[in-house]
Amino acid sequence: GQQLNQSPQSMFIQEGEDVSMNCTSSSIFNTWLWYKQDPGEGPVLLIALYKAGELTSNGRLTAQFGITRKDSFLNISASIPSDVGIYFCAGQGYSGAGSYQLTFGKGTKLSVIP
Amino acid sequence: NAGVTQTPKFRILKIGQSMTLQCTQDMNHNYMYWYRQDPGMGLKLIYYSVGAGITDKGEVPNGYNVSRSTTEDFPLRLELAAPSQTSVYFCASSSRGQGGYTFGSGTRLTVV
Protein backbone atom coordinates (compact mmCIF):
# COMPACT_ATOMS: atom_id res chain seq x y z
CA GLY A 1 0.00 0.00 0.00
CA GLN A 2 0.92 3.68 -0.15
CA GLN A 3 3.21 4.99 2.57
CA LEU A 4 3.27 8.39 4.20
CA ASN A 5 6.30 9.58 6.15
CA GLN A 6 5.26 11.99 8.87
CA SER A 7 7.79 13.86 10.97
CA PRO A 8 8.63 14.46 13.67
CA GLN A 9 7.20 11.53 15.61
CA SER A 10 6.92 13.62 18.76
CA MET A 11 7.58 17.16 19.93
CA PHE A 12 7.93 18.87 23.29
CA ILE A 13 7.55 22.63 23.04
CA GLN A 14 7.12 25.60 25.32
CA GLU A 15 3.76 27.33 25.37
CA GLY A 16 3.84 30.24 22.93
CA GLU A 17 6.28 28.60 20.52
CA ASP A 18 5.49 27.85 16.89
CA VAL A 19 5.29 24.24 15.67
CA SER A 20 5.94 22.73 12.27
CA MET A 21 5.32 19.16 11.08
CA ASN A 22 5.28 17.62 7.63
CA CYS A 23 4.36 14.62 5.55
CA THR A 24 5.99 13.21 2.44
CA SER A 25 4.91 10.46 0.11
CA SER A 26 6.27 8.54 -2.84
CA SER A 27 2.79 8.78 -4.42
CA ILE A 28 0.78 11.70 -5.73
CA PHE A 29 -2.40 12.63 -3.89
CA ASN A 30 -5.44 14.66 -4.99
CA THR A 31 -6.16 15.93 -1.51
CA TRP A 32 -4.17 16.43 1.68
CA LEU A 33 -5.89 16.50 5.06
CA TRP A 34 -4.72 17.26 8.57
CA TYR A 35 -6.46 15.77 11.60
CA LYS A 36 -6.04 16.14 15.35
CA GLN A 37 -6.80 13.34 17.80
CA ASP A 38 -7.36 13.90 21.51
CA PRO A 39 -6.97 10.98 23.95
CA GLY A 40 -9.91 8.57 23.80
CA GLU A 41 -11.48 10.34 20.84
CA GLY A 42 -11.61 9.96 17.08
CA PRO A 43 -9.63 12.21 14.73
CA VAL A 44 -11.13 15.61 13.99
CA LEU A 45 -10.52 17.37 10.68
CA LEU A 46 -8.44 20.56 10.98
CA ILE A 47 -7.67 21.54 7.39
CA ALA A 48 -8.35 20.11 3.92
CA LEU A 49 -6.22 21.04 0.89
CA TYR A 50 -7.44 20.33 -2.64
CA LYS A 51 -4.97 22.01 -5.02
CA ALA A 52 -1.22 21.76 -5.46
CA GLY A 53 0.41 24.86 -4.01
CA GLU A 54 -2.66 25.73 -1.93
CA LEU A 55 -1.97 27.48 1.37
CA THR A 56 -4.86 27.45 3.84
CA SER A 57 -5.26 28.84 7.35
CA ASN A 58 -7.65 27.95 10.14
CA GLY A 59 -7.03 30.28 13.08
CA ARG A 60 -3.49 29.64 14.33
CA LEU A 61 -3.09 26.69 11.94
CA THR A 62 -1.63 26.97 8.45
CA ALA A 63 -1.18 24.10 6.03
CA GLN A 64 0.17 23.81 2.51
CA PHE A 65 -0.31 21.32 -0.32
CA GLY A 66 3.10 20.79 -1.90
CA ILE A 67 3.67 21.69 -5.54
CA THR A 68 4.73 18.13 -6.39
CA ARG A 69 1.50 16.80 -4.75
CA LYS A 70 3.70 14.45 -2.73
CA ASP A 71 4.01 16.48 0.45
CA SER A 72 2.28 18.78 2.90
CA PHE A 73 3.13 20.70 6.04
CA LEU A 74 1.19 22.00 9.03
CA ASN A 75 2.26 24.97 11.14
CA ILE A 76 0.77 25.94 14.49
CA SER A 77 1.60 29.41 15.71
CA ALA A 78 1.76 30.56 19.34
CA SER A 79 0.99 27.13 20.81
CA ILE A 80 -1.33 26.81 23.80
CA PRO A 81 -1.89 23.89 26.21
CA SER A 82 -5.03 22.69 24.39
CA ASP A 83 -2.93 22.07 21.26
CA VAL A 84 -1.71 18.88 22.96
CA GLY A 85 -2.65 15.77 21.02
CA ILE A 86 -1.68 13.64 18.05
CA TYR A 87 -1.70 15.26 14.63
CA PHE A 88 -2.17 13.08 11.56
CA CYS A 89 -1.64 13.91 7.94
CA ALA A 90 -3.67 11.99 5.37
CA GLY A 91 -3.33 11.82 1.62
CA GLN A 92 -6.39 11.06 -0.47
CA GLY A 93 -6.46 9.53 -3.91
CA TYR A 94 -9.13 8.29 -6.28
CA SER A 95 -9.39 4.49 -6.12
CA GLY A 96 -12.02 3.97 -8.80
CA ALA A 97 -15.79 3.36 -8.94
CA GLY A 98 -16.55 6.69 -7.28
CA SER A 99 -14.39 5.91 -4.28
CA TYR A 100 -11.61 7.90 -2.66
CA GLN A 101 -9.31 6.41 -0.04
CA LEU A 102 -7.30 8.02 2.73
CA THR A 103 -3.77 6.96 3.62
CA PHE A 104 -2.71 8.16 7.08
CA GLY A 105 0.70 9.09 8.42
CA LYS A 106 1.77 7.60 11.77
CA GLY A 107 1.14 10.85 13.60
CA THR A 108 3.05 13.57 15.45
CA LYS A 109 2.52 13.61 19.20
CA LEU A 110 2.61 17.19 20.46
CA SER A 111 3.25 18.06 24.09
CA VAL A 112 3.08 21.68 25.26
CA ILE A 113 4.91 22.73 28.40
CA PRO A 114 3.10 25.60 30.15
CA ASN B 1 -26.75 16.24 15.96
CA ALA B 2 -25.11 12.92 16.95
CA GLY B 3 -22.79 12.49 13.93
CA VAL B 4 -21.13 9.06 13.95
CA THR B 5 -21.99 6.84 16.92
CA GLN B 6 -20.01 3.72 17.79
CA THR B 7 -20.91 1.06 20.33
CA PRO B 8 -19.57 -0.37 22.53
CA LYS B 9 -16.77 1.95 23.70
CA PHE B 10 -14.81 -0.89 25.30
CA ARG B 11 -14.88 -4.67 24.99
CA ILE B 12 -12.76 -7.60 26.10
CA LEU B 13 -13.08 -10.79 24.05
CA LYS B 14 -11.64 -14.23 24.51
CA ILE B 15 -9.77 -15.84 21.63
CA GLY B 16 -12.22 -17.46 19.24
CA GLN B 17 -15.25 -15.42 20.32
CA SER B 18 -17.18 -13.31 17.87
CA MET B 19 -18.70 -9.86 18.12
CA THR B 20 -20.16 -7.03 16.09
CA LEU B 21 -19.01 -3.45 16.40
CA GLN B 22 -21.88 -1.12 15.69
CA CYS B 23 -21.65 2.14 13.74
CA THR B 24 -24.50 4.51 12.96
CA GLN B 25 -24.49 7.94 11.33
CA ASP B 26 -27.34 10.41 11.12
CA MET B 27 -25.92 12.72 8.44
CA ASN B 28 -27.28 10.79 5.46
CA HIS B 29 -23.72 10.16 4.24
CA ASN B 30 -23.29 7.61 1.46
CA TYR B 31 -19.68 6.76 2.24
CA MET B 32 -18.71 4.86 5.37
CA TYR B 33 -15.42 3.38 6.53
CA TRP B 34 -13.89 1.18 9.19
CA TYR B 35 -10.34 1.81 10.38
CA ARG B 36 -8.16 0.24 13.04
CA GLN B 37 -5.51 2.13 14.96
CA ASP B 38 -2.59 0.40 16.65
CA PRO B 39 -0.24 2.23 19.07
CA GLY B 40 2.22 4.49 17.30
CA MET B 41 0.66 3.76 13.94
CA GLY B 42 -1.68 5.61 11.70
CA LEU B 43 -5.13 4.38 10.83
CA LYS B 44 -5.45 1.39 8.54
CA LEU B 45 -8.55 0.92 6.36
CA ILE B 46 -10.38 -2.36 6.97
CA TYR B 47 -13.52 -2.05 4.83
CA TYR B 48 -15.48 0.71 3.20
CA SER B 49 -18.86 1.28 1.57
CA VAL B 50 -19.90 3.79 -1.08
CA GLY B 51 -23.60 3.24 -0.46
CA ALA B 52 -26.22 0.86 0.86
CA GLY B 53 -25.67 -2.65 -0.46
CA ILE B 54 -22.08 -1.96 -1.62
CA THR B 55 -18.98 -2.85 0.37
CA ASP B 56 -15.34 -3.34 -0.51
CA LYS B 57 -12.09 -4.40 1.13
CA GLY B 58 -9.53 -1.96 2.37
CA GLU B 59 -5.90 -2.52 3.27
CA VAL B 60 -6.38 -4.96 6.18
CA PRO B 61 -9.68 -6.88 5.71
CA ASN B 62 -8.63 -10.36 6.89
CA GLY B 63 -10.59 -11.57 9.90
CA TYR B 64 -13.41 -9.06 9.44
CA ASN B 65 -16.71 -8.80 7.62
CA VAL B 66 -19.12 -5.94 7.01
CA SER B 67 -22.60 -5.32 5.70
CA ARG B 68 -24.43 -2.18 4.64
CA SER B 69 -28.17 -2.81 4.49
CA THR B 70 -29.11 0.82 5.23
CA THR B 71 -27.50 4.20 4.64
CA GLU B 72 -27.23 4.79 8.39
CA ASP B 73 -25.62 1.57 9.64
CA PHE B 74 -22.30 -0.08 8.88
CA PRO B 75 -21.55 -2.89 11.38
CA LEU B 76 -18.16 -4.61 11.54
CA ARG B 77 -18.12 -8.31 12.40
CA LEU B 78 -15.26 -10.28 13.95
CA GLU B 79 -15.97 -14.00 13.61
CA LEU B 80 -13.03 -15.68 15.38
CA ALA B 81 -11.27 -13.11 17.53
CA ALA B 82 -7.46 -13.29 17.65
CA PRO B 83 -4.95 -11.34 19.79
CA SER B 84 -3.76 -9.57 16.63
CA GLN B 85 -7.18 -7.90 16.48
CA THR B 86 -6.56 -6.05 19.74
CA SER B 87 -6.82 -2.45 18.60
CA VAL B 88 -8.92 0.69 18.61
CA TYR B 89 -11.55 0.66 15.87
CA PHE B 90 -12.91 3.81 14.28
CA CYS B 91 -15.91 4.19 12.03
CA ALA B 92 -16.13 7.24 9.75
CA SER B 93 -18.48 8.67 7.16
CA SER B 94 -18.42 11.27 4.41
CA SER B 95 -20.94 12.85 2.10
CA ARG B 96 -19.05 12.76 -1.16
CA GLY B 97 -16.04 10.50 -0.79
CA GLN B 98 -13.49 13.20 -1.44
CA GLY B 99 -12.51 15.46 1.41
CA GLY B 100 -12.70 15.07 5.15
CA TYR B 101 -14.40 12.26 7.02
CA THR B 102 -16.36 12.49 10.27
CA PHE B 103 -15.08 9.94 12.77
CA GLY B 104 -16.77 8.26 15.68
CA SER B 105 -15.12 8.17 19.10
CA GLY B 106 -13.88 4.60 18.69
CA THR B 107 -14.23 1.13 20.19
CA ARG B 108 -11.28 -0.18 22.21
CA LEU B 109 -11.12 -3.97 21.77
CA THR B 110 -8.86 -6.31 23.68
CA VAL B 111 -8.61 -9.99 22.74
CA VAL B 112 -7.17 -12.24 25.45
XYZ file of N, CA and C in Angstrom:
678
model
N 0.810 -1.200 0.000
C 0.000 0.000 0.000
C 0.850 1.258 0.000
N 0.200 2.418 -0.153
C 0.918 3.676 -0.149
C 1.443 3.977 1.248
N 2.590 4.670 1.304
C 3.212 4.988 2.574
C 3.335 6.500 2.704
N 3.034 6.996 3.891
C 3.271 8.389 4.203
C 4.307 8.484 5.305
N 5.297 9.357 5.123
C 6.299 9.583 6.148
C 5.995 10.896 6.840
N 5.609 10.809 8.108
C 5.256 11.987 8.868
C 6.336 12.247 9.900
N 6.766 13.508 9.996
C 7.794 13.857 10.974
C 7.522 15.232 11.561
N 7.992 15.456 12.802
C 8.626 14.463 13.668
C 7.614 13.516 14.288
N 8.099 12.458 14.935
C 7.202 11.528 15.613
C 6.589 12.160 16.845
N 7.409 12.957 17.558
C 6.917 13.621 18.761
C 7.658 14.937 18.949
N 7.015 15.847 19.680
C 7.583 17.160 19.926
C 7.207 17.627 21.329
N 8.184 18.204 22.013
C 7.929 18.873 23.287
C 8.274 20.338 23.088
N 7.300 21.207 23.266
C 7.554 22.626 23.037
C 7.035 23.447 24.202
N 7.554 24.651 24.287
C 7.116 25.597 25.318
C 5.868 26.321 24.815
N 4.943 26.559 25.719
C 3.764 27.335 25.373
C 4.191 28.654 24.719
N 3.512 29.006 23.636
C 3.838 30.243 22.925
C 4.743 30.033 21.721
N 5.402 28.876 21.663
C 6.279 28.600 20.517
C 5.465 28.191 19.292
N 6.097 28.323 18.125
C 5.494 27.848 16.887
C 5.909 26.397 16.643
N 5.057 25.661 15.930
C 5.287 24.241 15.666
C 5.190 23.989 14.173
N 6.031 23.106 13.670
C 5.936 22.728 12.273
C 6.087 21.215 12.139
N 5.237 20.601 11.357
C 5.319 19.164 11.077
C 5.014 18.943 9.608
N 5.510 17.819 9.059
C 5.283 17.620 7.634
C 5.101 16.155 7.281
N 4.606 15.951 6.094
C 4.363 14.622 5.549
C 4.899 14.550 4.138
N 5.541 13.436 3.808
C 5.985 13.212 2.444
C 5.534 11.831 1.987
N 5.393 11.706 0.675
C 4.909 10.456 0.108
C 5.645 10.169 -1.191
N 5.722 8.901 -1.545
C 6.271 8.535 -2.842
C 5.184 8.591 -3.917
N 3.928 8.742 -3.493
C 2.792 8.779 -4.422
C 2.180 10.171 -4.473
N 1.498 10.437 -5.571
C 0.779 11.701 -5.735
C -0.611 11.571 -5.136
N -1.053 12.614 -4.437
C -2.400 12.634 -3.888
C -3.206 13.794 -4.464
N -4.534 13.594 -4.528
C -5.436 14.657 -4.992
C -5.775 15.631 -3.889
N -5.732 15.145 -2.669
C -6.157 15.933 -1.509
C -5.228 15.609 -0.351
N -4.899 16.636 0.433
C -4.171 16.428 1.680
C -5.052 16.929 2.822
N -5.069 16.160 3.900
C -5.890 16.502 5.056
C -5.034 16.439 6.310
N -5.363 17.288 7.260
C -4.719 17.264 8.570
C -5.786 17.080 9.643
N -5.540 16.090 10.525
C -6.460 15.766 11.602
C -5.747 15.909 12.940
N -6.549 16.172 13.987
C -6.036 16.138 15.355
C -6.843 15.109 16.151
N -6.130 14.329 16.975
C -6.803 13.338 17.804
C -6.483 13.589 19.266
N -7.515 13.791 20.062
C -7.362 13.905 21.506
C -7.486 12.514 22.127
N -6.923 12.311 23.313
C -6.970 10.981 23.948
C -8.395 10.458 24.085
N -8.599 9.202 23.664
C -9.910 8.574 23.798
C -10.947 9.049 22.813
N -10.533 9.814 21.820
C -11.481 10.338 20.842
C -11.054 9.963 19.430
N -11.961 10.158 18.479
C -11.612 9.959 17.083
C -10.941 11.192 16.515
N -10.267 11.051 15.371
C -9.633 12.213 14.728
C -10.675 13.252 14.307
N -10.269 14.506 14.397
C -11.132 15.608 13.989
C -10.417 16.391 12.900
N -11.118 16.682 11.815
C -10.516 17.375 10.685
C -10.161 18.807 11.058
N -8.893 19.188 10.740
C -8.435 20.564 10.975
C -8.462 21.370 9.681
N -7.815 20.822 8.656
C -7.666 21.537 7.389
C -7.693 20.526 6.251
N -8.348 20.898 5.149
C -8.354 20.106 3.924
C -7.766 20.948 2.800
N -6.899 20.349 1.990
C -6.225 21.038 0.886
C -6.515 20.287 -0.396
N -6.960 20.994 -1.434
C -7.442 20.335 -2.644
C -6.633 20.633 -3.897
N -5.723 21.626 -3.816
C -4.969 22.008 -5.017
C -3.494 22.122 -4.706
N -2.666 21.645 -5.630
C -1.221 21.755 -5.461
C -0.846 23.225 -5.290
N 0.000 23.489 -4.283
C 0.407 24.862 -4.012
C -0.505 25.606 -3.065
N -1.673 25.042 -2.785
C -2.656 25.728 -1.927
C -2.119 25.929 -0.524
N -2.332 27.135 -0.005
C -1.970 27.477 1.373
C -3.249 27.884 2.078
N -3.590 27.200 3.160
C -4.865 27.447 3.841
C -4.641 27.632 5.329
N -5.361 28.569 5.906
C -5.263 28.835 7.346
C -6.590 28.574 8.030
N -6.484 28.149 9.289
C -7.646 27.948 10.144
C -7.243 28.424 11.532
N -7.478 29.698 11.820
C -7.032 30.281 13.084
C -5.514 30.322 13.150
N -4.950 29.657 14.173
C -3.490 29.639 14.329
C -2.831 28.538 13.495
N -3.613 27.792 12.758
C -3.093 26.689 11.943
C -2.961 27.120 10.486
N -1.852 26.733 9.867
C -1.628 26.973 8.452
C -1.091 25.692 7.840
N -1.646 25.318 6.701
C -1.183 24.101 6.026
C -0.992 24.389 4.550
N -0.076 23.659 3.941
C 0.170 23.809 2.511
C 0.203 22.468 1.806
N -0.336 22.455 0.603
C -0.315 21.317 -0.316
C 0.902 21.514 -1.214
N 1.868 20.615 -1.154
C 3.098 20.786 -1.902
C 2.896 20.805 -3.414
N 3.754 21.535 -4.090
C 3.666 21.689 -5.545
C 3.750 20.341 -6.270
N 4.567 19.444 -5.759
C 4.731 18.128 -6.394
C 3.562 17.195 -6.105
N 2.656 17.590 -5.210
C 1.499 16.795 -4.747
C 1.919 15.582 -3.927
N 3.197 15.578 -3.509
C 3.699 14.453 -2.731
C 4.023 14.857 -1.295
N 3.690 16.080 -0.896
C 4.008 16.477 0.454
C 3.091 17.597 0.945
N 3.082 17.741 2.271
C 2.276 18.778 2.897
C 2.887 19.119 4.240
N 2.688 20.352 4.693
C 3.130 20.697 6.039
C 2.013 21.389 6.799
N 2.129 21.323 8.129
C 1.189 22.002 9.029
C 2.003 22.829 10.013
N 1.652 24.099 10.147
C 2.256 24.967 11.144
C 1.212 25.378 12.164
N 1.616 25.411 13.426
C 0.768 25.936 14.494
C 1.527 27.097 15.111
N 0.919 28.249 15.136
C 1.597 29.412 15.713
C 1.137 29.638 17.150
N 2.059 30.175 17.954
C 1.762 30.559 19.336
C 1.013 29.461 20.079
N 1.657 28.317 20.242
C 0.993 27.134 20.808
C 0.434 27.411 22.213
N -0.671 26.721 22.499
C -1.334 26.811 23.802
C -1.538 25.397 24.338
N -1.783 25.237 25.622
C -1.888 23.893 26.207
C -2.914 22.988 25.514
N -4.006 23.526 25.029
C -5.030 22.687 24.391
C -4.614 22.193 23.005
N -3.446 22.606 22.520
C -2.930 22.069 21.256
C -2.376 20.662 21.442
N -2.222 20.222 22.677
C -1.708 18.882 22.962
C -2.575 17.828 22.286
N -1.914 16.852 21.674
C -2.654 15.767 21.024
C -1.778 15.129 19.963
N -2.396 14.272 19.164
C -1.678 13.638 18.055
C -2.220 14.211 16.753
N -1.330 14.665 15.911
C -1.702 15.255 14.630
C -1.374 14.254 13.515
N -2.344 14.002 12.674
C -2.173 13.078 11.558
C -2.318 13.819 10.241
N -1.410 13.508 9.316
C -1.639 13.912 7.942
C -2.319 12.739 7.231
N -3.018 13.036 6.169
C -3.667 11.991 5.370
C -3.689 12.437 3.919
N -3.253 11.557 3.042
C -3.333 11.820 1.617
C -4.509 11.061 1.032
N -5.193 11.691 0.119
C -6.385 11.056 -0.466
C -6.238 10.950 -1.967
N -6.521 9.742 -2.480
C -6.459 9.525 -3.909
C -7.707 8.820 -4.396
N -7.960 8.935 -5.689
C -9.125 8.290 -6.284
C -8.793 6.814 -6.519
N -9.667 5.925 -6.004
C -9.388 4.494 -6.119
C -10.354 3.795 -7.062
N -11.135 4.555 -7.802
C -12.020 3.966 -8.801
C -13.435 3.750 -8.314
N -14.371 3.629 -9.227
C -15.787 3.361 -8.936
C -16.370 4.381 -7.955
N -15.992 5.627 -8.119
C -16.549 6.691 -7.281
C -16.015 6.726 -5.882
N -14.913 6.030 -5.637
C -14.394 5.908 -4.281
C -13.049 6.597 -4.134
N -12.881 7.309 -3.017
C -11.605 7.900 -2.655
C -11.127 7.227 -1.382
N -9.820 7.045 -1.244
C -9.314 6.412 -0.036
C -8.255 7.279 0.608
N -8.273 7.288 1.950
C -7.295 8.024 2.730
C -6.156 7.112 3.156
N -4.948 7.618 3.043
C -3.775 6.964 3.617
C -3.246 7.880 4.707
N -3.102 7.349 5.930
C -2.707 8.159 7.076
C -1.218 8.038 7.368
N -0.616 9.151 7.821
C 0.700 9.085 8.421
C 0.596 8.484 9.814
N 1.771 8.248 10.457
C 1.767 7.605 11.767
C 1.532 8.592 12.906
N 1.496 9.872 12.598
C 1.143 10.847 13.605
C 2.334 11.563 14.224
N 2.089 12.779 14.678
C 3.052 13.574 15.446
C 2.415 13.869 16.788
N 3.048 13.382 17.850
C 2.515 13.606 19.202
C 3.077 14.911 19.746
N 2.194 15.857 20.005
C 2.609 17.185 20.458
C 2.345 17.352 21.947
N 3.382 17.735 22.671
C 3.246 18.064 24.091
C 3.641 19.524 24.276
N 2.833 20.260 25.024
C 3.077 21.683 25.258
C 3.351 21.904 26.733
N 4.507 22.475 27.022
C 4.909 22.731 28.402
C 4.463 24.143 28.780
N 3.611 24.257 29.797
C 3.100 25.602 30.153
C 4.210 26.534 30.649
N -27.265 16.959 17.112
C -26.748 16.239 15.956
C -25.690 15.241 16.412
N -25.988 13.915 16.343
C -25.106 12.921 16.951
C -23.874 12.673 16.110
N -23.949 12.774 14.771
C -22.789 12.495 13.931
C -22.621 10.999 13.738
N -21.425 10.486 14.065
C -21.130 9.063 13.954
C -21.069 8.468 15.363
N -21.905 7.456 15.601
C -21.985 6.841 16.920
C -21.496 5.409 16.861
N -20.554 5.079 17.727
C -20.012 3.722 17.788
C -20.330 3.099 19.141
N -20.724 1.831 19.097
C -20.910 1.062 20.328
C -20.363 -0.341 20.150
N -19.824 -0.981 21.222
C -19.567 -0.373 22.534
C -18.310 0.483 22.513
N -18.014 1.163 23.601
C -16.772 1.947 23.703
C -15.600 1.047 24.067
N -15.849 0.031 24.864
C -14.805 -0.893 25.304
C -15.355 -2.317 25.262
N -14.456 -3.268 24.944
C -14.877 -4.667 24.989
C -13.654 -5.544 25.150
N -13.794 -6.580 25.976
C -12.763 -7.598 26.097
C -13.345 -8.900 25.571
N -12.643 -9.520 24.644
C -13.083 -10.785 24.051
C -12.072 -11.879 24.343
N -12.551 -13.095 24.440
C -11.637 -14.226 24.511
C -11.343 -14.697 23.092
N -10.176 -15.297 22.932
C -9.769 -15.838 21.627
C -10.852 -16.771 21.106
N -11.221 -16.596 19.853
C -12.218 -17.458 19.235
C -13.649 -16.957 19.340
N -13.894 -15.980 20.221
C -15.246 -15.422 20.323
C -15.530 -14.519 19.130
N -16.806 -14.208 18.946
C -17.184 -13.311 17.867
C -17.934 -12.113 18.455
N -17.932 -11.033 17.702
C -18.701 -9.863 18.122
C -18.925 -8.940 16.931
N -19.867 -8.045 17.095
C -20.163 -7.029 16.090
C -19.972 -5.650 16.698
N -19.173 -4.852 16.019
C -19.006 -3.450 16.396
C -20.035 -2.649 15.604
N -20.807 -1.859 16.334
C -21.877 -1.122 15.686
C -21.425 0.290 15.312
N -21.920 0.777 14.178
C -21.650 2.144 13.737
C -22.909 2.691 13.070
N -23.329 3.856 13.524
C -24.504 4.511 12.964
C -24.197 5.984 12.746
N -24.643 6.509 11.583
C -24.491 7.945 11.333
C -25.844 8.533 10.938
N -26.053 9.771 11.358
C -27.341 10.413 11.120
C -27.214 11.608 10.178
N -26.172 11.597 9.336
C -25.916 12.724 8.444
C -26.287 12.397 7.005
N -26.886 11.231 6.791
C -27.277 10.789 5.457
C -26.070 10.693 4.504
N -24.920 10.315 5.050
C -23.720 10.156 4.240
C -23.746 8.825 3.499
N -23.352 8.857 2.230
C -23.293 7.612 1.460
C -22.062 6.782 1.805
N -20.949 7.448 2.074
C -19.683 6.760 2.238
C -19.426 6.476 3.714
N -19.066 5.238 4.003
C -18.710 4.860 5.370
C -17.481 3.972 5.359
N -16.741 4.024 6.472
C -15.421 3.383 6.530
C -15.214 2.778 7.905
N -14.394 1.717 7.939
C -13.887 1.177 9.195
C -12.362 1.187 9.159
N -11.785 1.769 10.215
C -10.341 1.807 10.381
C -9.965 1.142 11.704
N -8.720 0.643 11.766
C -8.157 0.235 13.038
C -6.906 1.052 13.291
N -6.674 1.333 14.569
C -5.514 2.126 14.960
C -4.731 1.375 16.014
N -3.489 1.062 15.713
C -2.591 0.404 16.650
C -1.618 1.435 17.209
N -1.104 1.222 18.416
C -0.241 2.226 19.072
C 0.921 2.652 18.179
N 1.108 3.962 18.068
C 2.224 4.493 17.296
C 2.065 4.378 15.791
N 0.892 3.936 15.384
C 0.662 3.763 13.945
C -0.474 4.670 13.498
N -0.541 4.889 12.240
C -1.680 5.610 11.697
C -2.879 4.695 11.604
N -3.913 5.177 10.993
C -5.134 4.384 10.831
C -5.045 3.555 9.554
N -5.464 2.311 9.670
C -5.446 1.394 8.539
C -6.891 1.075 8.147
N -7.196 1.161 6.845
C -8.550 0.923 6.365
C -8.862 -0.570 6.322
N -9.980 -0.951 6.940
C -10.378 -2.359 6.973
C -11.366 -2.643 5.838
N -12.487 -1.934 5.852
C -13.518 -2.047 4.829
C -14.132 -0.670 4.606
N -14.754 -0.515 3.450
C -15.484 0.707 3.203
C -16.724 0.418 2.366
N -17.609 1.418 2.324
C -18.859 1.279 1.572
C -19.182 2.619 0.907
N -19.551 2.561 -0.361
C -19.904 3.791 -1.081
C -21.412 4.013 -1.123
N -22.154 3.089 -0.525
C -23.598 3.241 -0.461
C -24.229 1.962 0.034
N -25.509 2.034 0.353
C -26.217 0.859 0.858
C -26.123 -0.280 -0.137
N -25.784 -1.466 0.367
C -25.665 -2.655 -0.463
C -24.323 -2.840 -1.128
N -23.393 -1.883 -0.946
C -22.084 -1.956 -1.617
C -20.984 -1.864 -0.564
N -20.120 -2.882 -0.534
C -18.976 -2.847 0.371
C -17.741 -3.311 -0.373
N -16.582 -2.925 0.130
C -15.335 -3.342 -0.512
C -14.224 -3.390 0.522
N -13.206 -4.211 0.209
C -12.094 -4.403 1.134
C -11.152 -3.217 1.098
N -10.581 -2.952 2.270
C -9.534 -1.963 2.372
C -8.176 -2.628 2.430
N -7.278 -2.042 3.199
C -5.901 -2.519 3.269
C -5.740 -3.769 4.134
N -6.547 -3.871 5.217
C -6.378 -4.963 6.184
C -7.702 -5.663 6.478
N -8.338 -6.326 5.515
C -9.677 -6.880 5.712
C -9.732 -8.258 6.376
N -8.594 -8.980 6.427
C -8.627 -10.364 6.892
C -9.089 -10.471 8.344
N -10.058 -11.355 8.569
C -10.595 -11.573 9.904
C -11.825 -10.743 10.216
N -12.264 -9.944 9.250
C -13.413 -9.057 9.443
C -14.435 -9.240 8.329
N -15.671 -8.873 8.637
C -16.713 -8.801 7.624
C -17.600 -7.601 7.895
N -18.213 -7.071 6.852
C -19.118 -5.939 7.011
C -20.378 -6.178 6.195
N -21.379 -5.356 6.499
C -22.596 -5.325 5.701
C -23.100 -3.889 5.698
N -23.871 -3.539 4.693
C -24.431 -2.185 4.636
C -25.860 -2.300 4.066
N -26.790 -2.630 4.928
C -28.174 -2.812 4.494
C -28.939 -1.488 4.474
N -28.475 -0.505 5.220
C -29.105 0.816 5.229
C -28.033 1.887 5.069
N -28.452 3.100 4.734
C -27.500 4.202 4.638
C -26.875 4.519 5.992
N -27.654 4.345 7.064
C -27.226 4.795 8.393
C -26.235 3.861 9.075
N -26.351 2.549 8.822
C -25.618 1.571 9.642
C -24.544 0.842 8.857
N -23.420 0.621 9.525
C -22.298 -0.079 8.881
C -21.591 -0.907 9.953
N -22.159 -2.067 10.331
C -21.552 -2.888 11.381
C -20.326 -3.645 10.887
N -19.390 -3.854 11.810
C -18.160 -4.612 11.536
C -18.191 -5.881 12.381
N -18.003 -7.022 11.740
C -18.117 -8.313 12.402
C -16.754 -8.971 12.512
N -16.427 -9.436 13.726
C -15.260 -10.279 13.945
C -15.777 -11.669 14.245
N -15.401 -12.664 13.446
C -15.966 -14.001 13.609
C -15.183 -14.857 14.606
N -13.881 -14.881 14.495
C -13.035 -15.678 15.385
C -11.939 -14.755 15.909
N -12.186 -14.122 17.041
C -11.265 -13.109 17.533
C -9.875 -13.687 17.807
N -8.862 -12.915 17.428
C -7.462 -13.292 17.646
C -6.755 -12.139 18.351
N -5.680 -12.418 19.094
C -4.952 -11.340 19.787
C -4.501 -10.221 18.851
N -4.213 -10.576 17.587
C -3.765 -9.568 16.625
C -4.857 -8.536 16.311
N -6.087 -8.826 16.713
C -7.184 -7.895 16.482
C -7.407 -6.938 17.655
N -6.556 -7.045 18.665
C -6.560 -6.053 19.737
C -6.165 -4.707 19.143
N -7.044 -3.723 19.263
C -6.820 -2.447 18.597
C -7.927 -1.479 18.983
N -7.820 -0.256 18.507
C -8.921 0.694 18.612
C -9.538 0.828 17.223
N -10.846 0.662 17.149
C -11.548 0.660 15.872
C -12.351 1.945 15.722
N -12.185 2.576 14.562
C -12.913 3.810 14.279
C -13.775 3.629 13.041
N -14.993 4.111 13.157
C -15.907 4.193 12.030
C -15.939 5.650 11.572
N -16.079 5.873 10.281
C -16.130 7.235 9.746
C -17.126 7.288 8.596
N -17.571 8.492 8.291
C -18.484 8.673 7.158
C -18.145 9.966 6.443
N -18.578 10.045 5.173
C -18.415 11.275 4.413
C -19.541 11.394 3.401
N -19.802 12.625 2.981
C -20.943 12.850 2.098
C -20.606 12.576 0.638
N -19.360 12.856 0.260
C -19.046 12.755 -1.163
C -17.741 12.027 -1.451
N -17.241 11.289 -0.517
C -16.042 10.503 -0.790
C -14.777 11.305 -0.698
N -14.682 12.379 -1.489
C -13.489 13.197 -1.445
C -13.618 14.239 -0.337
N -12.469 14.481 0.325
C -12.509 15.457 1.405
C -12.526 14.791 2.755
N -12.794 15.562 3.783
C -12.700 15.072 5.148
C -13.792 14.104 5.541
N -13.442 13.203 6.467
C -14.398 12.260 7.017
C -14.753 12.704 8.431
N -15.955 12.319 8.873
C -16.355 12.492 10.265
C -16.166 11.163 10.967
N -15.381 11.170 12.051
C -15.076 9.943 12.767
C -15.923 9.801 14.021
N -16.202 8.552 14.382
C -16.770 8.256 15.680
C -15.687 8.304 16.752
N -16.082 8.065 17.991
C -15.121 8.166 19.099
C -14.386 6.860 19.375
N -14.688 5.814 18.629
C -13.882 4.602 18.691
C -14.399 3.521 19.617
N -13.990 2.286 19.323
C -14.225 1.126 20.189
C -12.870 0.520 20.501
N -12.555 0.425 21.795
C -11.282 -0.179 22.207
C -11.525 -1.653 22.484
N -10.915 -2.514 21.664
C -11.119 -3.965 21.765
C -9.840 -4.648 22.207
N -9.973 -5.501 23.209
C -8.857 -6.314 23.676
C -9.236 -7.776 23.541
N -8.375 -8.552 22.881
C -8.609 -9.992 22.735
C -7.574 -10.729 23.577
N -8.077 -11.547 24.533
C -7.165 -12.241 25.450
C -7.338 -13.757 25.345
